[in-house]
Short mmCIF file of C-alpha atoms and ligand atoms in Angstrom, two decimals:
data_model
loop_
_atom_site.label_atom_id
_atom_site.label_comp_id
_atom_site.label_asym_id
_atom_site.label_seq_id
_atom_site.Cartn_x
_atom_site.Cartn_y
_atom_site.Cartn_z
CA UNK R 111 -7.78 18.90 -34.83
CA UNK R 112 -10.09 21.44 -36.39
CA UNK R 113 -13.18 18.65 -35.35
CA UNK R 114 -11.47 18.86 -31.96
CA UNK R 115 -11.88 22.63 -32.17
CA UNK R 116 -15.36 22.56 -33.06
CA UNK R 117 -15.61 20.42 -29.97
CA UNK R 118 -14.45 22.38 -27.91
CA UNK R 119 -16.00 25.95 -28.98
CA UNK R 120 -19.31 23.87 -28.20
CA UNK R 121 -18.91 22.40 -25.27
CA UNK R 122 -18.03 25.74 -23.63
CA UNK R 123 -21.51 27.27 -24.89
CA UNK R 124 -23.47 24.20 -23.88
CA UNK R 125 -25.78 25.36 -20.61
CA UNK R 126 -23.64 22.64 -18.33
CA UNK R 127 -20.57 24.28 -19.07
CA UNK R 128 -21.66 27.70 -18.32
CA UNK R 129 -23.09 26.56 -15.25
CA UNK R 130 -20.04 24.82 -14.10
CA UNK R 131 -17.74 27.94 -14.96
CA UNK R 132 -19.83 30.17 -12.59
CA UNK R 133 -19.19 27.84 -9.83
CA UNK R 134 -16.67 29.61 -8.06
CA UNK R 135 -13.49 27.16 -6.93
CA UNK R 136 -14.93 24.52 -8.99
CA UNK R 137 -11.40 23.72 -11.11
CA UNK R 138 -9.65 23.81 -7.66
CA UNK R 139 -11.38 21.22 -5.85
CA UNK R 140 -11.66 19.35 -9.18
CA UNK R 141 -7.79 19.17 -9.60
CA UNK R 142 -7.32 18.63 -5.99
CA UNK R 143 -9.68 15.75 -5.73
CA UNK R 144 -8.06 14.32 -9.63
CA UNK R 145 -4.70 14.72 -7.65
CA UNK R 146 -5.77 12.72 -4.45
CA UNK R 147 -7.20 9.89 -6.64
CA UNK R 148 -3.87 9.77 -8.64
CA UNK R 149 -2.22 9.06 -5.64
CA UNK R 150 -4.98 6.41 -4.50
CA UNK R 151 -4.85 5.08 -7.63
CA UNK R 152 -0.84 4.75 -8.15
CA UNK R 153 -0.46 3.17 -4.76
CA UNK R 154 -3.08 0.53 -5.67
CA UNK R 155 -1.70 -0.07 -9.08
CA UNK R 156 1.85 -0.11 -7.32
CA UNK R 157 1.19 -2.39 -4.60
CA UNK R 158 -1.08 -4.80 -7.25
CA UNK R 159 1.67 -4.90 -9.94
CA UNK R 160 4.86 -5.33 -7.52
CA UNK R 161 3.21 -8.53 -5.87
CA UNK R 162 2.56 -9.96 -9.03
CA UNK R 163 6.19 -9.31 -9.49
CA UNK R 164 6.76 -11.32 -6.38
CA UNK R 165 8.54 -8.31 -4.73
CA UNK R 166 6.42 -7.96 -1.82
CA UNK R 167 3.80 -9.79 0.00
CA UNK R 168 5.07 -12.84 -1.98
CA UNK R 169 4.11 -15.37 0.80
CA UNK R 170 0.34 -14.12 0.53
CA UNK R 171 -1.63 -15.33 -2.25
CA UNK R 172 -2.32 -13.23 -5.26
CA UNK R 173 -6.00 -13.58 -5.17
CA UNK R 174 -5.63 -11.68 -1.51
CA UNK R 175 -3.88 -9.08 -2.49
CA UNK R 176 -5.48 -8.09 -5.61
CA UNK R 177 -9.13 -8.29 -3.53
CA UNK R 178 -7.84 -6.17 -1.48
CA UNK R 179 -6.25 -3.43 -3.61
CA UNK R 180 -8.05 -3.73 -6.86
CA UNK R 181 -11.37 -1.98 -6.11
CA UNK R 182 -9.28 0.96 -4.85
CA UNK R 183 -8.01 1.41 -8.64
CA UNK R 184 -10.96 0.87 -10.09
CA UNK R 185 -13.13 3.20 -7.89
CA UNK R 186 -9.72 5.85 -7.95
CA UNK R 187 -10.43 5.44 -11.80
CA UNK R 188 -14.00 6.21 -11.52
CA UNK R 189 -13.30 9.24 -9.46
CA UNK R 190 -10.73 10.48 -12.06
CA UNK R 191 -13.01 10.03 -14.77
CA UNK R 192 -15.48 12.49 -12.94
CA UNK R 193 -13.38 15.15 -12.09
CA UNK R 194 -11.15 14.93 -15.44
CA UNK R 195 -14.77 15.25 -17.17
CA UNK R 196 -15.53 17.88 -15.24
CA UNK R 197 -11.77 19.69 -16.07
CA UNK R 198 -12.95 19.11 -19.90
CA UNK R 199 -16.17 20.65 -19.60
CA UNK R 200 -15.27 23.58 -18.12
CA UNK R 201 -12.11 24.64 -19.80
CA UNK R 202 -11.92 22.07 -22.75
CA UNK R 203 -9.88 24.46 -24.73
CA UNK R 204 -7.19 23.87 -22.34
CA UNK R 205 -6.69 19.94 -22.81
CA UNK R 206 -8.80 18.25 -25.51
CA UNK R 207 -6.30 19.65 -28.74
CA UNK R 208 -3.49 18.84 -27.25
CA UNK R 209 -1.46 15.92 -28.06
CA UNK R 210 -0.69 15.81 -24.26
CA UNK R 211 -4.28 15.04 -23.91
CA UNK R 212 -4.39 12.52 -26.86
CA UNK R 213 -1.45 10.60 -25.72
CA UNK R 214 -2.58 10.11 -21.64
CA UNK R 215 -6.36 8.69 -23.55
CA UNK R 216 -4.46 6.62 -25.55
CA UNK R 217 -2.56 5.06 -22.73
CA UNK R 218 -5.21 5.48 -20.27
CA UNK R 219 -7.39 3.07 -22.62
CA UNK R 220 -4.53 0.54 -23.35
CA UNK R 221 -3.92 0.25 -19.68
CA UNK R 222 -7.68 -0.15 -18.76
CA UNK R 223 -8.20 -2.98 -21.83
CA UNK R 224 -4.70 -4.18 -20.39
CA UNK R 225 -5.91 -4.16 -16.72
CA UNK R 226 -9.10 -6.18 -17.53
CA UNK R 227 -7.52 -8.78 -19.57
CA UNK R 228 -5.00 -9.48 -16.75
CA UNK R 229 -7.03 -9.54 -14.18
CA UNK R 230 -9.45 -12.08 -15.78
CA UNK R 231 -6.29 -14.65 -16.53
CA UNK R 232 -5.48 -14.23 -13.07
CA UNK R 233 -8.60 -14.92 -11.89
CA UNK R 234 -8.62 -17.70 -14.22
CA UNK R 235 -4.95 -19.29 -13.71
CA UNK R 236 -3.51 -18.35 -10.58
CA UNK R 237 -4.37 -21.21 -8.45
CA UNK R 238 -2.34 -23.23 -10.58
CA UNK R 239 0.79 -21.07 -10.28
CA UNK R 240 2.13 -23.67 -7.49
CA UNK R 241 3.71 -23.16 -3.98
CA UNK R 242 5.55 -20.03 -5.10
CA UNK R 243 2.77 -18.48 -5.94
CA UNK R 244 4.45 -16.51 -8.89
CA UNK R 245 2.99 -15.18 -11.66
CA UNK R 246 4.03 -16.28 -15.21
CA UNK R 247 6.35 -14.07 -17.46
CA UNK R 248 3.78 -12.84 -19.03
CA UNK R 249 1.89 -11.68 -16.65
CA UNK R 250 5.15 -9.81 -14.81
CA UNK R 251 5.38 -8.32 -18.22
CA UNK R 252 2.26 -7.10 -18.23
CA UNK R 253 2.83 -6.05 -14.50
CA UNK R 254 5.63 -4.14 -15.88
CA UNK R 255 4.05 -2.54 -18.95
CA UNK R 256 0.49 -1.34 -16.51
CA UNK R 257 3.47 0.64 -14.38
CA UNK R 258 4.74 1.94 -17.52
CA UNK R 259 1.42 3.26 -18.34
CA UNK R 260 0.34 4.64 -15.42
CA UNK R 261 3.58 6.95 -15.28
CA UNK R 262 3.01 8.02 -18.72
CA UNK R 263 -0.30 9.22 -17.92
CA UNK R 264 0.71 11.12 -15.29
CA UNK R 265 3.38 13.18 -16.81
CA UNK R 266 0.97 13.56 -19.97
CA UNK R 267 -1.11 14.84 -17.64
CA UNK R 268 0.79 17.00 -15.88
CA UNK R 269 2.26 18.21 -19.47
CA UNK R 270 -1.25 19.77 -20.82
CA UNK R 271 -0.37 22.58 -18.68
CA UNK R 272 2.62 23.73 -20.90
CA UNK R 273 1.04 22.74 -24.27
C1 LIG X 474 -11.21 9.71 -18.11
C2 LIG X 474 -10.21 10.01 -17.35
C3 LIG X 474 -9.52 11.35 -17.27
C4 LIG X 474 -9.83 12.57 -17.82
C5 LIG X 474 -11.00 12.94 -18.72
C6 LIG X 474 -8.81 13.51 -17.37
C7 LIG X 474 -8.77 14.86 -17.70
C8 LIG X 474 -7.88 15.77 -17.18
C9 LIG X 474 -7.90 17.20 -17.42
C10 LIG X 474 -8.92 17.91 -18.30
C11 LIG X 474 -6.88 17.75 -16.74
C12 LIG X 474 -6.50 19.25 -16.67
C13 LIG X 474 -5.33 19.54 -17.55
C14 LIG X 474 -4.95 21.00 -17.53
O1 LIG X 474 -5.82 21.82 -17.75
O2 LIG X 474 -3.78 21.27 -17.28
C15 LIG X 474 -6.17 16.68 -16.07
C16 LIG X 474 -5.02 16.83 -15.30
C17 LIG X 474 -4.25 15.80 -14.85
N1 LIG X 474 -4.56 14.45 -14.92
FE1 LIG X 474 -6.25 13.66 -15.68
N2 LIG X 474 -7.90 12.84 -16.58
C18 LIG X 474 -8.30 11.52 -16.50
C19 LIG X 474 -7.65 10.50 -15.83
C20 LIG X 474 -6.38 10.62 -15.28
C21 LIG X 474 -5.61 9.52 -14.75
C22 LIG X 474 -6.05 8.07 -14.73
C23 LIG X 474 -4.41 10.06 -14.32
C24 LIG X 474 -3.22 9.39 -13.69
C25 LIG X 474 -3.16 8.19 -13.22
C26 LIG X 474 -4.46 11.48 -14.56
C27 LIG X 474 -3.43 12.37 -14.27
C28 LIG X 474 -3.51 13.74 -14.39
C29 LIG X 474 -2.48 14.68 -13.95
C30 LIG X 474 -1.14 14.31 -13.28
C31 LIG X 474 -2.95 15.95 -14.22
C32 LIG X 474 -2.26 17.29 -13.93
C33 LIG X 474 -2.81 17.83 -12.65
C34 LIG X 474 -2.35 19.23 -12.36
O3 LIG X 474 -1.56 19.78 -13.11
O4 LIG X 474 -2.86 19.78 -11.37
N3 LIG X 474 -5.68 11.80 -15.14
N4 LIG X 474 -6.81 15.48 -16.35
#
């Protein structure tokens, strides 16, 4: 925590930092746009993890509708990863000691590791899932788990406010 300290105390002096704190509405529209990806992203991850739950869209192949909602998480990620870097580097005091902060990266990494290894044994397997097209238990657990995740992240998020 102290190292975390240290951290932050020097990213606030570093010349980017200053430079983004004179920016005037620049932690607005960076929340705002974080927010608008959160919702890109959790509609993606939704849609993506309920179909391989064979909830909805079950009579289209999985393959179709995880090409078609996929890149929207990943680029959604990319977009959060921008303007939650730019959050940090402006007010880092605010977020990076926290264990709110600690916990969502935590999760945030398990689900991305988690994300990638799905999506490859998908890509690998799912043309042999049969007629039904449904995914095997373990990937409806992993469905399941991804959800979890996602949730968590977002009320860890949410939660650095009140730390
Ligand atoms: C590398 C990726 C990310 C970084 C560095 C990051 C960083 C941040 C920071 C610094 C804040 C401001 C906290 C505060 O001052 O109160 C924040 C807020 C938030 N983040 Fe992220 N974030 C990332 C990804 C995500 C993802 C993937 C989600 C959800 C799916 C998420 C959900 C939230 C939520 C719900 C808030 C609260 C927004 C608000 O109160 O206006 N973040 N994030």
């Amino acid at each position: 925590v102290n190292f975390l300290l240290k951290l932050s105390d020097w990213i606030v002096s570093t010349p980017v930092s200053r430079f983004l704190q004179e920016l005037h509405g620049m932690v607005q529209v960076s929340q705002i746009i974080h927010l608008v990806a959160i919702s890109v992203l959790l509609s993606a991850a939704t849609i993506v993890n309920l179909r391989l739950l064979g909830l909805i869209r079950s009579r289209r192949p999985v393959d179709a509708v995880l090409n078609r909602f996929v890149p929207a998480l990943w680029i959604a990620l990319g977009v959060l990863a921008v303007t939650g870097g730019l959050l940090l580097t402006v007010e880092p005091g605010r977020s990076l000691t926290t264990g709110q902060f600690q916990i969502k990266m935590a999760c945030l990494l398990t689900v991305i590791v988690l994300t990638l290894v799905m999506q490859r044994q998908i890509r690998v397997h799912s043309a042999q899932w049969g007629p039904g097209d449904t995914a095997p238990a373990a990937v409806k657990i992993g469905a399941v788990v991804c959800m979890a995740l996602w949730l968590a992240i977002i009320i860890a998020g949410r939660w650095i406010a009140y730390a």
